[in-house]
CSV table of N, CA and C and ligand atoms in Angstrom, one decimal:
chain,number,residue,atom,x,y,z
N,21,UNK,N,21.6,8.1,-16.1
N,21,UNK,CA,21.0,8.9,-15.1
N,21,UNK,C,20.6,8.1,-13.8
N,22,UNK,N,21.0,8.3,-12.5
N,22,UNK,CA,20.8,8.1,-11.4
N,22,UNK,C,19.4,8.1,-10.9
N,23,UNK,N,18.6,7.4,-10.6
N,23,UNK,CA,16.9,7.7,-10.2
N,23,UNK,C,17.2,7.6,-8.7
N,24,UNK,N,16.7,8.4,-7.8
N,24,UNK,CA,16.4,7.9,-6.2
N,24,UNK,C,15.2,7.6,-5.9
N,25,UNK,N,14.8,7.3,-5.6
N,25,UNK,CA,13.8,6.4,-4.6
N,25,UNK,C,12.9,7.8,-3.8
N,26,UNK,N,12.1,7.9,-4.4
N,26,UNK,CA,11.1,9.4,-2.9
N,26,UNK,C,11.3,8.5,-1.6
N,27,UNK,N,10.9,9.9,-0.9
N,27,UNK,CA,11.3,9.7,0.4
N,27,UNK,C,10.0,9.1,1.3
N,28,UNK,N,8.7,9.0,0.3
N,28,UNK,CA,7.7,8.2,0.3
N,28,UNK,C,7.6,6.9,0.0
N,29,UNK,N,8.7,6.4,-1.5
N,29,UNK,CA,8.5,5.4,-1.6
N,29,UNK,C,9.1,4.3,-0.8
N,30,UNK,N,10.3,4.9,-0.3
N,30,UNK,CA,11.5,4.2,0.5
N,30,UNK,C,10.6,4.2,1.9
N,31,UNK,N,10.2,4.9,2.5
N,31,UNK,CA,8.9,4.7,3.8
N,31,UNK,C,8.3,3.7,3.4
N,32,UNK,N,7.4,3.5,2.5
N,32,UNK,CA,6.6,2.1,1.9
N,32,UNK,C,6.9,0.9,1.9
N,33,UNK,N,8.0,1.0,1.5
N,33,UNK,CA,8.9,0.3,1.5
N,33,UNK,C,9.4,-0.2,2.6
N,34,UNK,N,10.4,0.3,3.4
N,34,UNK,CA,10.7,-0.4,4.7
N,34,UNK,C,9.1,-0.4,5.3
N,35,UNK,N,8.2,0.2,5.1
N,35,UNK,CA,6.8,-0.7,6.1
N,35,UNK,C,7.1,-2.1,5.6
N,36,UNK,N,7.0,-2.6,4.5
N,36,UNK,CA,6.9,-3.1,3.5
N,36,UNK,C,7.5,-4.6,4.6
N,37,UNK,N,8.9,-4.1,4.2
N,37,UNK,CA,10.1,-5.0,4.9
N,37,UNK,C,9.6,-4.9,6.7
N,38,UNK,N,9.3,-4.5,7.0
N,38,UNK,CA,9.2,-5.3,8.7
N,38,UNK,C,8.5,-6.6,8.5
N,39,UNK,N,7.7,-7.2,7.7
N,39,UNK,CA,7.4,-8.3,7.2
N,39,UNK,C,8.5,-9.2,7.7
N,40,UNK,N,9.8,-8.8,7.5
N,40,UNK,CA,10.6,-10.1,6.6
N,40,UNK,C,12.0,-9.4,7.4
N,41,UNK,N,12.8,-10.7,8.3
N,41,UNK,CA,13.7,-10.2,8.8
N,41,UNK,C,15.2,-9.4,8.4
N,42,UNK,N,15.6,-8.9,9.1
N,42,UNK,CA,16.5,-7.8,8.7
N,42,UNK,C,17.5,-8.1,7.3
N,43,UNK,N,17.7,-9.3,7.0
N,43,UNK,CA,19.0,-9.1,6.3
N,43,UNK,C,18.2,-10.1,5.1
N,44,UNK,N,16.6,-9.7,4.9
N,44,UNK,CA,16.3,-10.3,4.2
N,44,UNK,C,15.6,-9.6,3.2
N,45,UNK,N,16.3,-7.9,3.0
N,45,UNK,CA,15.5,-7.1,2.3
N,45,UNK,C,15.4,-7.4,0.7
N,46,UNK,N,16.0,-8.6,0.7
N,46,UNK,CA,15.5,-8.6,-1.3
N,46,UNK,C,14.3,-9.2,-1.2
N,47,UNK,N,13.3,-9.7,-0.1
N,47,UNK,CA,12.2,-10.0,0.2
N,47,UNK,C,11.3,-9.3,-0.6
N,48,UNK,N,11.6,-7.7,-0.2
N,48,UNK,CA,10.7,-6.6,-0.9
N,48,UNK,C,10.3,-6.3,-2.2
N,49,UNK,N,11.0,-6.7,-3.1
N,49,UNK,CA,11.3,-6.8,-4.5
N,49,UNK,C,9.8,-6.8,-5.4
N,50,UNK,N,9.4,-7.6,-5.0
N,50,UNK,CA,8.1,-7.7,-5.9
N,50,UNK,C,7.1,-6.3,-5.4
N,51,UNK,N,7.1,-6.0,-4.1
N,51,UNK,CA,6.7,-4.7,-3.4
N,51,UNK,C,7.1,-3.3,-4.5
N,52,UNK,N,8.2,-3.3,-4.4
N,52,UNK,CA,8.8,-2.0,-4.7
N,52,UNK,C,8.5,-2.3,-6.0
N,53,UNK,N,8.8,-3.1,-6.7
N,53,UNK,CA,8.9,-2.8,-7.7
N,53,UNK,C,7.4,-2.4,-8.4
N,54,UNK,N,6.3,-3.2,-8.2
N,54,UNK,CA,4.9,-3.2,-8.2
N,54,UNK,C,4.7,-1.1,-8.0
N,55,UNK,N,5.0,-1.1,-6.9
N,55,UNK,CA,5.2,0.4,-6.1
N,55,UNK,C,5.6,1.5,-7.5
N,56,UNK,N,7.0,1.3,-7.6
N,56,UNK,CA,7.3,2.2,-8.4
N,56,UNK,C,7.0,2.0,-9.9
N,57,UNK,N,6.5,1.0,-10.0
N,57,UNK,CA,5.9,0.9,-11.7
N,57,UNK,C,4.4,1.6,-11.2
N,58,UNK,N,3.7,1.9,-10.5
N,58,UNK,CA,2.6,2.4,-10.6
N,58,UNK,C,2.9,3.9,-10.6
N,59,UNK,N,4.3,4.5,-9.7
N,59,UNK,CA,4.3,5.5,-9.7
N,59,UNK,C,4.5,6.1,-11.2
N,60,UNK,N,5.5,5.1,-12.1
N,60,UNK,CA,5.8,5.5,-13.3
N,60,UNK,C,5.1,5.5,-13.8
N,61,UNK,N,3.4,5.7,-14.0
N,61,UNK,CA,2.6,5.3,-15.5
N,61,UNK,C,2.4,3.5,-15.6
N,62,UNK,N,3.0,2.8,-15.1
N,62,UNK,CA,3.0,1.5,-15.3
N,62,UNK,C,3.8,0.8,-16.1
N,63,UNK,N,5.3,1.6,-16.3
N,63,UNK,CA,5.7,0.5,-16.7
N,63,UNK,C,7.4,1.3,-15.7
N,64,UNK,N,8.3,0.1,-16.1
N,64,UNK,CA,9.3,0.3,-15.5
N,64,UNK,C,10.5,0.1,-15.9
N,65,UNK,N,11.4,1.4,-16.0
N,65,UNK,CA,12.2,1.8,-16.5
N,65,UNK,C,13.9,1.4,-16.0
N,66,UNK,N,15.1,1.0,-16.8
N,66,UNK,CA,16.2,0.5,-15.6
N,66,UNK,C,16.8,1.3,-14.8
N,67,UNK,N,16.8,2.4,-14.8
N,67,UNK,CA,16.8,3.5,-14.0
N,67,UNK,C,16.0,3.0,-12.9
N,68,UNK,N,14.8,3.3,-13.2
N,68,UNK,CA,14.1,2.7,-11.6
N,68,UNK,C,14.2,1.4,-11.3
N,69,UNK,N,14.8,0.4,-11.9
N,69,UNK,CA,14.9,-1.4,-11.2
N,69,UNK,C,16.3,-1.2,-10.6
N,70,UNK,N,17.2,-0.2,-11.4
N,70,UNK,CA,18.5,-0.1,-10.7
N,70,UNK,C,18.3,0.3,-9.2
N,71,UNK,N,17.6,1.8,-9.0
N,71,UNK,CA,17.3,2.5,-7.9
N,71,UNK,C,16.8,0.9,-6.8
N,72,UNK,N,16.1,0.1,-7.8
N,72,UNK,CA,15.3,-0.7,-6.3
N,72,UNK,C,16.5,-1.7,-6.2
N,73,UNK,N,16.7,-1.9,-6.6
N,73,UNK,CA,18.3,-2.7,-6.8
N,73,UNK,C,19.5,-2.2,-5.3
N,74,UNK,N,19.5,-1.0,-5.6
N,74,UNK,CA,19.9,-0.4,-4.7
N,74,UNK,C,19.5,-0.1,-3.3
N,75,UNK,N,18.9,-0.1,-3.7
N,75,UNK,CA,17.9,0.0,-1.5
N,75,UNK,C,17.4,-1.3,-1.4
N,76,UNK,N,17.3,-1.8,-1.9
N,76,UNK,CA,16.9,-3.6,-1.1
N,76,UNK,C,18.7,-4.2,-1.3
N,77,UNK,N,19.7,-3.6,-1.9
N,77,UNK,CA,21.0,-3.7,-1.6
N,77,UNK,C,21.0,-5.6,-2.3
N,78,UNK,N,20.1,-5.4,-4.0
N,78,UNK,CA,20.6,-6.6,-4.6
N,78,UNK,C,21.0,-6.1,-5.9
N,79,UNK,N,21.5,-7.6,-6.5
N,79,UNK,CA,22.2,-6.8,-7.7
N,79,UNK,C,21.5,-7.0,-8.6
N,80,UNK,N,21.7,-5.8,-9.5
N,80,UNK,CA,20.9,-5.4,-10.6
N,80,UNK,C,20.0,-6.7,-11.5
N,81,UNK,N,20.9,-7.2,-11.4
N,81,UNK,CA,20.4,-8.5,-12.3
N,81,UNK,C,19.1,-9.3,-11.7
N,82,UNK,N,19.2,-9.3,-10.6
N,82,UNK,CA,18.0,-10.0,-9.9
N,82,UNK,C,16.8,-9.7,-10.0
N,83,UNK,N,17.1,-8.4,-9.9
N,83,UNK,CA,15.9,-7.5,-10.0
N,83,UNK,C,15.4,-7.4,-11.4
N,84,UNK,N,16.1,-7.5,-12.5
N,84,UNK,CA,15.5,-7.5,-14.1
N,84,UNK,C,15.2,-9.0,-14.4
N,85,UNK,N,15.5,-9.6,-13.6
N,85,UNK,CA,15.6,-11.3,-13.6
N,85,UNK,C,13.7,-11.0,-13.1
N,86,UNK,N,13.2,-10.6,-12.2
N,86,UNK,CA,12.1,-10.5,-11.3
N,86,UNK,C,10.8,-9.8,-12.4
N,87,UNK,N,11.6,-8.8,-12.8
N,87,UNK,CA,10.9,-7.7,-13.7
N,87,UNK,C,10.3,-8.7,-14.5
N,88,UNK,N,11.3,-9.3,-15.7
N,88,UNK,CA,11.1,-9.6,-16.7
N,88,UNK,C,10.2,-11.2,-16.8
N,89,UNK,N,10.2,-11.7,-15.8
N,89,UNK,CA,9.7,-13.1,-15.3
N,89,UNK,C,7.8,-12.7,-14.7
N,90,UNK,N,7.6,-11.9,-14.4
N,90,UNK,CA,6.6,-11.8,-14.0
N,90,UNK,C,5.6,-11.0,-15.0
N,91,UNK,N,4.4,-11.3,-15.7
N,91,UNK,CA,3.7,-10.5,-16.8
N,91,UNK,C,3.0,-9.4,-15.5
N,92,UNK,N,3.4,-9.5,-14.7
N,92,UNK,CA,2.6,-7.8,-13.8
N,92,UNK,C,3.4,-6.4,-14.3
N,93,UNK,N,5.1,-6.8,-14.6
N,93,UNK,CA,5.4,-5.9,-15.0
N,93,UNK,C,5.6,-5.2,-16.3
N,94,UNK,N,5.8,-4.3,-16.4
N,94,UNK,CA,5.8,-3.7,-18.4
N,94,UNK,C,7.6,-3.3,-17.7
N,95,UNK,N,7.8,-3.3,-19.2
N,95,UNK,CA,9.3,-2.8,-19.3
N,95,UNK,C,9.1,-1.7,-20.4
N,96,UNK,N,8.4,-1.8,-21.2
N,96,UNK,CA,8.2,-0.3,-22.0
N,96,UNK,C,7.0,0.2,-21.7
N,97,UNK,N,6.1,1.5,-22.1
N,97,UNK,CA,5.6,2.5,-21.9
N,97,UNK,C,4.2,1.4,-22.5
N,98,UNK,N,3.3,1.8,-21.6
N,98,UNK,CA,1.9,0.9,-21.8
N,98,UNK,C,1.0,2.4,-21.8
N,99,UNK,N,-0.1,1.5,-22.3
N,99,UNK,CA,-1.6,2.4,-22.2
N,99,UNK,C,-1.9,2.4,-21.0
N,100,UNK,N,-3.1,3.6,-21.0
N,100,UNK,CA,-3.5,4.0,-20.0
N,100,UNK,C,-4.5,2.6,-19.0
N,101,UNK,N,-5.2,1.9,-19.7
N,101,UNK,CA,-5.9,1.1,-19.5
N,101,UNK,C,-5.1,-0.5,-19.9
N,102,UNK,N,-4.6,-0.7,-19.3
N,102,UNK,CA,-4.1,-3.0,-19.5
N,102,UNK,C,-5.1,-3.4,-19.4
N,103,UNK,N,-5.0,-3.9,-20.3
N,103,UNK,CA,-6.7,-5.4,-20.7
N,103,UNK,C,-5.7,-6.6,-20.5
N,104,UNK,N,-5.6,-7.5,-19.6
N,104,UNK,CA,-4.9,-8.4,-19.3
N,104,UNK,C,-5.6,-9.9,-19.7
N,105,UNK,N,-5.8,-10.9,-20.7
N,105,UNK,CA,-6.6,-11.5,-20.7
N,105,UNK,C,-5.9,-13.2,-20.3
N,106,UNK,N,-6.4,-13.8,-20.2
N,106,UNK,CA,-6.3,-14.7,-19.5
N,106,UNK,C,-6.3,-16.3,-20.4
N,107,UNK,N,-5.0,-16.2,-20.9
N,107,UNK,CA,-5.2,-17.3,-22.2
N,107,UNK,C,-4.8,-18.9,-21.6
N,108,UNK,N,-5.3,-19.0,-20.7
N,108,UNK,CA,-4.5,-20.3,-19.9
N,108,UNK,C,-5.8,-20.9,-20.0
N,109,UNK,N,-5.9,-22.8,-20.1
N,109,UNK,CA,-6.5,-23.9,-20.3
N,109,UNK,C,-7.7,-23.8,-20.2
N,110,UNK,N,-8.1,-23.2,-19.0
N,110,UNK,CA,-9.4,-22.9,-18.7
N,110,UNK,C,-10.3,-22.4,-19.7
N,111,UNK,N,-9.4,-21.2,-19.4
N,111,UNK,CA,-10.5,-19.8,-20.4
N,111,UNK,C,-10.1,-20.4,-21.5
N,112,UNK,N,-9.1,-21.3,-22.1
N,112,UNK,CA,-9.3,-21.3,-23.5
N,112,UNK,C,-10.4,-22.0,-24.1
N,113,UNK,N,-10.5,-23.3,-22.9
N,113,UNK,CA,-11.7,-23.9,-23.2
N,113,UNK,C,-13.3,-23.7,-22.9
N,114,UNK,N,-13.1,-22.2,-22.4
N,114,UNK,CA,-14.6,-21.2,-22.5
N,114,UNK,C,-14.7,-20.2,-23.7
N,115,UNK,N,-13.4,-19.9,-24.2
N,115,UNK,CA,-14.0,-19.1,-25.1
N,115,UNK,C,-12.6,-17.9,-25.6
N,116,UNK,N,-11.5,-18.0,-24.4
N,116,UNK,CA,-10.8,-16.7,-24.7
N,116,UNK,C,-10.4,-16.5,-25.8
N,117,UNK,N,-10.3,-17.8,-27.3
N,117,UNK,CA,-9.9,-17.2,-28.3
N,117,UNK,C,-11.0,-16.6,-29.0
N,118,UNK,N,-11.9,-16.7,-28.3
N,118,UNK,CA,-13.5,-15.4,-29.1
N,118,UNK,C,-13.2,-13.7,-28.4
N,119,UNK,N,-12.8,-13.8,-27.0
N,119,UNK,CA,-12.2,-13.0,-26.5
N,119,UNK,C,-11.5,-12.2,-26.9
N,120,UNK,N,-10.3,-12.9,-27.6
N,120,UNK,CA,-8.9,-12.0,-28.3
N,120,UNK,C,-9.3,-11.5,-29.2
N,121,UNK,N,-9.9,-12.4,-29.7
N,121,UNK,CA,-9.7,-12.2,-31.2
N,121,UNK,C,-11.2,-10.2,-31.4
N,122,UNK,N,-12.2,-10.7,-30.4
N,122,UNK,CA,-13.1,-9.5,-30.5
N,122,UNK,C,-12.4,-8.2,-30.3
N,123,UNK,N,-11.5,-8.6,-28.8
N,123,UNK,CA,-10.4,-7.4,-28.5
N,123,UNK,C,-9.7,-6.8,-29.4
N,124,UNK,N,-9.2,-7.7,-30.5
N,124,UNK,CA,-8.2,-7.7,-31.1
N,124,UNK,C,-9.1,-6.3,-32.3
N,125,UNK,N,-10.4,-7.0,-33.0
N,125,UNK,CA,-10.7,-6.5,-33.6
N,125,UNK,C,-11.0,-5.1,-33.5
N,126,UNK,N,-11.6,-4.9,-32.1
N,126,UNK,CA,-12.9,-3.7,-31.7
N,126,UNK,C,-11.7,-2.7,-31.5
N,127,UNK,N,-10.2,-3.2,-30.7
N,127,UNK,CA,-9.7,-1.9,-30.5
N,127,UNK,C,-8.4,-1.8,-31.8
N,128,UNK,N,-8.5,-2.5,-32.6
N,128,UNK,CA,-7.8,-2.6,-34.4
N,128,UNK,C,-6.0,-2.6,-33.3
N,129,UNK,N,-6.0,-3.3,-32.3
N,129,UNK,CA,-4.4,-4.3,-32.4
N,129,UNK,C,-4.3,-5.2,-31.8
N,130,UNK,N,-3.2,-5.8,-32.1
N,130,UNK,CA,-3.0,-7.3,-31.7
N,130,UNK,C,-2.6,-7.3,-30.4
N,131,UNK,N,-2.1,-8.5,-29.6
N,131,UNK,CA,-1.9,-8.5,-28.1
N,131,UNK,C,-0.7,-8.4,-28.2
N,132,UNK,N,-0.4,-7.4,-27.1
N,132,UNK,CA,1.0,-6.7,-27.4
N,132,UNK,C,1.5,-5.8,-27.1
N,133,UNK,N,0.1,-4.8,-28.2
N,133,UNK,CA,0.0,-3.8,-28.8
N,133,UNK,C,-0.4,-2.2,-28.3
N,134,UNK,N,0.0,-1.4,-28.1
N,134,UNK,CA,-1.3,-0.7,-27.6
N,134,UNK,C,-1.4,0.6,-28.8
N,135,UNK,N,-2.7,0.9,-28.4
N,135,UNK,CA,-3.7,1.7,-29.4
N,135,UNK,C,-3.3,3.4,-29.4
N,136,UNK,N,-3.5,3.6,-30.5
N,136,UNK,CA,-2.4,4.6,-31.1
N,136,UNK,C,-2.3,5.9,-30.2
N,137,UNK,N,-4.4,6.1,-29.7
N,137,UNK,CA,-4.4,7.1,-29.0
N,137,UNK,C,-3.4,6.7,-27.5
N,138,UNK,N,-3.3,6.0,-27.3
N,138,UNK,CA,-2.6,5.7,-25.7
N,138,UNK,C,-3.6,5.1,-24.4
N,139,UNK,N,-4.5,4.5,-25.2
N,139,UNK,CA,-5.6,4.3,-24.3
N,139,UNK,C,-5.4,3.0,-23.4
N,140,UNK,N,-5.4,2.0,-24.7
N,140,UNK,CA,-5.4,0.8,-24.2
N,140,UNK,C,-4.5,-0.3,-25.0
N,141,UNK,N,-3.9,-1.0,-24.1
N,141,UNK,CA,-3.3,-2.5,-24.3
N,141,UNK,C,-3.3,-3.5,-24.2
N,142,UNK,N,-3.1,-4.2,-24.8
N,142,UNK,CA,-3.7,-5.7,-24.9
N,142,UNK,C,-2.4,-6.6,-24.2
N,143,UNK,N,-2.9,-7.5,-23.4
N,143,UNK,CA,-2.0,-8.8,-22.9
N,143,UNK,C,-2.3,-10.0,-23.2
N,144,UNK,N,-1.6,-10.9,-22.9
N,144,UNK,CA,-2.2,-11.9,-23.0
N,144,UNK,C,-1.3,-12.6,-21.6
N,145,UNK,N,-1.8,-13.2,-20.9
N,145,UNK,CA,-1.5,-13.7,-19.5
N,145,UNK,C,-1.7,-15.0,-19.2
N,146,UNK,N,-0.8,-15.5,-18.6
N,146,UNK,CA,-1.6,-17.1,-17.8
N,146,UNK,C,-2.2,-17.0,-17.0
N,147,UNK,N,-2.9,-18.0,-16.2
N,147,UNK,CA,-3.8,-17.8,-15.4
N,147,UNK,C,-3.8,-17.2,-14.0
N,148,UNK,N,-4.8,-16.3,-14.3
N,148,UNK,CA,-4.8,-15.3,-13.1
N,148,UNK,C,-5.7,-15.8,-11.6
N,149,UNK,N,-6.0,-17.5,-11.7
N,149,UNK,CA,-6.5,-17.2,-11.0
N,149,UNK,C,-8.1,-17.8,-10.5
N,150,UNK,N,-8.6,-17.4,-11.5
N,150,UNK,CA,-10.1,-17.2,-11.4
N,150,UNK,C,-10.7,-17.9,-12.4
N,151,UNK,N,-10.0,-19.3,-13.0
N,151,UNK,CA,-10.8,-20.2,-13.6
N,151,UNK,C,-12.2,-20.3,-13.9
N,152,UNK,N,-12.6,-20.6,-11.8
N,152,UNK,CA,-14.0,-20.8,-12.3
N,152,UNK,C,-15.1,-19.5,-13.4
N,153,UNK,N,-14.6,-18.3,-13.3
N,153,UNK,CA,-15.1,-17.1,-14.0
N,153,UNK,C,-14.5,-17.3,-15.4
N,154,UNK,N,-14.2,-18.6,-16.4
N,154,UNK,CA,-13.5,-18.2,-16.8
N,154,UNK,C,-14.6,-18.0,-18.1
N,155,UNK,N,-14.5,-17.3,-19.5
N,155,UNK,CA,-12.6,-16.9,-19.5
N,155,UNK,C,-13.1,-15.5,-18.8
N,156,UNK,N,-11.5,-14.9,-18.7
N,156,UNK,CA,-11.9,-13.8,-18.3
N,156,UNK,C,-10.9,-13.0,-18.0
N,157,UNK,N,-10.8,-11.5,-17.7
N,157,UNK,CA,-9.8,-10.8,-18.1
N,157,UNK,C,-9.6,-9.6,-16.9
N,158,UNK,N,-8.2,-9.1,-16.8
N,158,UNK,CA,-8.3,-8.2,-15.7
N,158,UNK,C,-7.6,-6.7,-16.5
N,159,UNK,N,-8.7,-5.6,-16.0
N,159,UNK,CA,-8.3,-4.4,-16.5
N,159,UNK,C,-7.7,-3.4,-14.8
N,160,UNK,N,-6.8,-3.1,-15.1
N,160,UNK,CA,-6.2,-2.6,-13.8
N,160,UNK,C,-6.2,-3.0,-13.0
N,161,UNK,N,-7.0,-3.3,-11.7
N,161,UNK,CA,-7.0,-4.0,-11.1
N,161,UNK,C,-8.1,-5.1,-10.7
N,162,UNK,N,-9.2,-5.0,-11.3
N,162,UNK,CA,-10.5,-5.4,-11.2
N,162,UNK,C,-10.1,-6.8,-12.7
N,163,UNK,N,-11.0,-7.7,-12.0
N,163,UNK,CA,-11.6,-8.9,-12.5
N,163,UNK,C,-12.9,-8.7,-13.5
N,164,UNK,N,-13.2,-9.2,-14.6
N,164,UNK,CA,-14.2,-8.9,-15.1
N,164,UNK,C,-14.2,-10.9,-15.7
N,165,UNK,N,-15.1,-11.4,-15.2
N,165,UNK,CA,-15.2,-13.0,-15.4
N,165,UNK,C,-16.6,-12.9,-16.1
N,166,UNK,N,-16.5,-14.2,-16.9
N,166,UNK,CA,-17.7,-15.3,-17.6
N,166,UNK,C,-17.8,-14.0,-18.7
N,167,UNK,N,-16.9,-13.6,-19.3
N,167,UNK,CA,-16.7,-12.7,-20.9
N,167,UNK,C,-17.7,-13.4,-21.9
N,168,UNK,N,-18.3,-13.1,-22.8
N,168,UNK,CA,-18.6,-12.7,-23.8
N,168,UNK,C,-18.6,-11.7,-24.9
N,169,UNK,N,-18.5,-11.7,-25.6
N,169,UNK,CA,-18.0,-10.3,-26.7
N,169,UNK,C,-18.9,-8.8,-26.3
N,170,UNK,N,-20.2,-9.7,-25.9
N,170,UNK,CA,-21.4,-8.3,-26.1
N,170,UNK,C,-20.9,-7.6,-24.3
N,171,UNK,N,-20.6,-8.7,-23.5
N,171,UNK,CA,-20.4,-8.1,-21.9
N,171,UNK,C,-18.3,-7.0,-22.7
N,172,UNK,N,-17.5,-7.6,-23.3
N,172,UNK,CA,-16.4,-7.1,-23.8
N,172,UNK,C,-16.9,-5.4,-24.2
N,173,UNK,N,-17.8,-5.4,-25.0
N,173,UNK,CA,-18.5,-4.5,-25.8
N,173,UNK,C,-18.7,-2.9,-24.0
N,174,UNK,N,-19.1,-3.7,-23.6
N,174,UNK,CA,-20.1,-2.8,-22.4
N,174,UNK,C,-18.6,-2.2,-21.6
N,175,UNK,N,-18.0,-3.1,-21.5
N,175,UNK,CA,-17.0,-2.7,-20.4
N,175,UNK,C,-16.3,-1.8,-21.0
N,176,UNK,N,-16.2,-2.3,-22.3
N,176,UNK,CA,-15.3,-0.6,-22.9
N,176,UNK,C,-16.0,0.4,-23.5
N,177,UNK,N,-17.2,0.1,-23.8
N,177,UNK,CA,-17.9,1.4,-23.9
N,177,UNK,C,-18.0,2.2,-22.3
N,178,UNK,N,-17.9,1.6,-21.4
N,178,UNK,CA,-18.0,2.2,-20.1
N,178,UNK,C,-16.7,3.0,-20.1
N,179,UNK,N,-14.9,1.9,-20.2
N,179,UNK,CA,-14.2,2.9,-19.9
N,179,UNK,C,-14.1,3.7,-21.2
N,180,UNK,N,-14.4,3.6,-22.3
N,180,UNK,CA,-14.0,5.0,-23.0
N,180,UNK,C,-14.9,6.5,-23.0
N,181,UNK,N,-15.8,6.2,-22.0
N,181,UNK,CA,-16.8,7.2,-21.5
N,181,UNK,C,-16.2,7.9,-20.2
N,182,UNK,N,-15.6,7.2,-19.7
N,182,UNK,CA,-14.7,8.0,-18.8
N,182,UNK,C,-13.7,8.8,-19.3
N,183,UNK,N,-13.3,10.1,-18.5
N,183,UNK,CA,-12.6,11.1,-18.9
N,183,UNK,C,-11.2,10.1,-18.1
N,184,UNK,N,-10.6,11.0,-19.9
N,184,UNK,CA,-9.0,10.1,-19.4
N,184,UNK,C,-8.1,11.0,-18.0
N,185,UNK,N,-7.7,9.8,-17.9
N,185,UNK,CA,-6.4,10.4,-16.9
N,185,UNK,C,-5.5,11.9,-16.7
N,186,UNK,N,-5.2,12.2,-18.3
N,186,UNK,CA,-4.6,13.5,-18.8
N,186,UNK,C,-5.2,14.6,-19.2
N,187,UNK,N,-6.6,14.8,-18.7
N,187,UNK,CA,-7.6,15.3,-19.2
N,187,UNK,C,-8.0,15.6,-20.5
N,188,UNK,N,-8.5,14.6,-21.2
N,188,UNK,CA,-8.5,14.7,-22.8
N,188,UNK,C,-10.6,14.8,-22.6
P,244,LIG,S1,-7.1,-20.4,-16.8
P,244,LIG,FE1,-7.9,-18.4,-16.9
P,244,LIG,S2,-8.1,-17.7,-14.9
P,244,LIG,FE2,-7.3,-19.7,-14.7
């Protein structure tokens, strides 16, 4: 199946690209693709890496080369909520294997995994960054640093008090 590009995301997109001179639109790549994996639900499909493949006019391969090299993107269907945790030197040496392993337990899967209702998934990531907070983990887009199990505890009792996305 052929995916095109909205006529919104492709606008986005060339904003995107005046950045970066003309004949340098595989520049955009990490853009678009970021773009259309959010449009998807969050993850991203080869139908749509082909599509971006196609209007940044590189070849397919580059673009799954990009995809698959970066933990920002999912290639299969993720939960509604990524718990991204942050298993690099730092955090390990604060605590992130009390981290996983709480995660692991509280929402019953491993990192990987996501939870049967479709809620939430577990990562495990290098470093994002934010050592000094460490350990510490990113849910969507937000940083949640200096973790503990009982602070782990609050943050998800907060999101599972929110009404989901699909209206459940
Ligand atoms: S090592 Fe965890 S944020 Fe840098």
């Amino acid at each position: 199946m052929t995916v095109v590009l909205s006529y919104q995301t492709k606008q986005a997109i060339d904003c995107w690209l005046t950045k970066y001179p003309p004949e340098q639109r595989q520049s955009g790549v990490l853009f678009a693709l970021k773009l259309v994996q959010e449009e998807n639900g969050g993850w991203l499909t080869e139908n749509l890496m082909d599509a971006v493949a196609a209007y940044l006019k590189m070849p397919k391969i580059a673009v799954y080369e990009v995809a698959s090299f970066y933990s920002l993107f999912e290639l299969k269907p993720i939960g509604r909520h990524k718990i991204c945790v942050c298993t690099n030197i730092a955090c390990q040496l604060c605590g992130a294997e009390e981290i996983v392993e709480h995660l692991e337990k509280r929402l019953g899967i491993k990192m990987g995994e996501t939870t049967q209702d479709g809620r939430f998934t577990l990562k495990g990531v290098e470093c994002l960054a934010a050592c000094g907070g460490a350990p510490m983990m990113q849910i969507g887009p937000v940083y949640y640093e200096n973790l503990t199990p009982e602070i782990v505890d609050t943050l998800l009792e907060k999101i599972e008090q929110e009404p989901g996305k699909h209206g459940e």
